[in-house]
């Protein structure tokens, strides 16, 4: 899905541990991922990270310059 390609969500709940998600987020950002990209539904990775409680990923996105004033949808 687009969300997986954007690095927003793992394909299954058991795919990645919390630490794995953080490492994946760091790797995506280091590879030039757009931290302001939106999925088809309009949500940003930051929005979804907050919604899902992924504090480490949220910190990576904020450190990379993700906008905190983006509106979902």
XYZ file of N, CA and C in Angstrom, residues 12-60:
147
model
N 2.089 -5.880 9.046
C 1.364 -6.624 10.071
C 1.824 -6.144 11.435
N 1.033 -6.413 12.437
C 1.394 -6.007 13.792
C 2.690 -6.655 14.252
N 2.972 -7.868 13.783
C 4.157 -8.580 14.246
C 5.385 -8.298 13.384
N 5.252 -7.447 12.366
C 6.363 -7.212 11.445
C 7.573 -6.608 12.128
N 7.369 -5.609 12.944
C 8.507 -4.888 13.514
C 8.296 -4.602 14.989
N 9.369 -4.708 15.749
C 9.315 -4.298 17.142
C 9.398 -2.779 17.200
N 9.194 -2.231 18.361
C 9.290 -0.779 18.532
C 10.665 -0.276 18.115
N 11.729 -0.963 18.518
C 13.076 -0.551 18.144
C 13.288 -0.651 16.638
N 12.730 -1.692 16.018
C 12.843 -1.838 14.567
C 12.191 -0.660 13.860
N 11.042 -0.238 14.351
C 10.350 0.898 13.732
C 11.223 2.155 13.794
N 11.856 2.358 14.929
C 12.718 3.529 15.077
C 13.879 3.470 14.104
N 14.503 2.307 13.984
C 15.634 2.138 13.061
C 15.172 2.346 11.625
N 14.021 1.780 11.283
C 13.487 1.952 9.927
C 13.213 3.422 9.651
N 12.645 4.133 10.618
C 12.374 5.562 10.435
C 13.667 6.338 10.210
N 14.692 6.048 10.998
C 15.992 6.714 10.829
C 16.545 6.427 9.445
N 16.466 5.172 9.005
C 16.992 4.801 7.693
C 16.225 5.488 6.565
N 14.915 5.563 6.687
C 14.113 6.232 5.662
C 14.457 7.718 5.566
N 14.579 8.364 6.710
C 14.931 9.784 6.727
C 16.331 9.985 6.145
N 17.273 9.130 6.540
C 18.644 9.242 6.033
C 18.703 9.029 4.525
N 17.782 8.230 4.008
C 17.744 7.961 2.566
C 16.995 9.039 1.799
N 16.493 10.049 2.523
C 15.842 11.166 1.857
C 14.330 11.107 1.807
N 13.722 10.267 2.626
C 12.255 10.196 2.644
C 11.669 11.567 2.968
N 10.587 11.890 2.313
C 9.897 13.163 2.526
C 9.055 13.053 3.790
N 9.463 13.718 4.858
C 8.752 13.622 6.135
C 7.436 14.393 6.119
N 7.147 15.081 5.027
C 5.872 15.787 4.908
C 4.921 15.088 3.945
N 5.333 13.939 3.403
C 4.490 13.201 2.451
C 3.195 12.768 3.133
N 2.168 12.637 2.322
C 0.863 12.212 2.827
C 0.424 10.947 2.102
N -0.289 10.093 2.814
C -0.849 8.896 2.193
C -2.109 9.291 1.429
N -2.717 8.349 0.767
C -3.912 8.627 -0.036
C -5.028 9.265 0.793
N -5.087 8.933 2.078
C -6.114 9.500 2.951
C -5.788 10.879 3.473
N -4.582 11.384 3.171
C -4.203 12.733 3.567
C -3.388 12.830 4.842
N -3.173 11.716 5.523
C -2.433 11.748 6.786
C -0.931 11.745 6.540
N -0.206 12.410 7.425
C 1.257 12.390 7.362
C 1.779 11.276 8.260
N 3.040 10.933 8.084
C 3.668 9.931 8.950
C 3.647 10.404 10.399
N 3.821 11.707 10.612
C 3.795 12.250 11.968
C 2.424 12.039 12.605
N 1.385 12.325 11.868
C 0.018 12.137 12.376
C -0.212 10.677 12.758
N 0.157 9.766 11.858
C -0.066 8.348 12.116
C 0.820 7.862 13.259
N 2.066 8.336 13.308
C 2.949 7.961 14.408
C 2.373 8.363 15.756
N 1.815 9.568 15.817
C 1.174 10.027 17.059
C -0.062 9.196 17.371
N -0.876 8.960 16.370
C -2.106 8.205 16.536
C -1.828 6.780 17.033
N -0.760 6.182 16.543
C -0.433 4.804 16.889
C 0.462 4.692 18.131
N 0.903 5.818 18.677
C 1.710 5.802 19.889
C 3.171 5.423 19.675
N 3.709 5.696 18.492
C 5.100 5.369 18.173
C 5.996 6.574 18.472
N 6.264 6.778 19.767
C 6.994 7.966 20.217
C 8.377 8.082 19.588
N 9.083 6.987 19.435
C 10.416 7.027 18.833
C 10.378 7.482 17.395
N 9.415 6.988 16.645
C 9.263 7.392 15.249
C 8.875 8.862 15.178
N 7.979 9.283 16.056
C 7.564 10.691 16.106
C 8.780 11.581 16.348
N 9.654 11.193 17.271
C 10.861 11.978 17.567
C 11.762 12.059 16.340
N 11.933 10.954 15.634
C 12.753 10.942 14.414
C 12.162 11.907 13.388
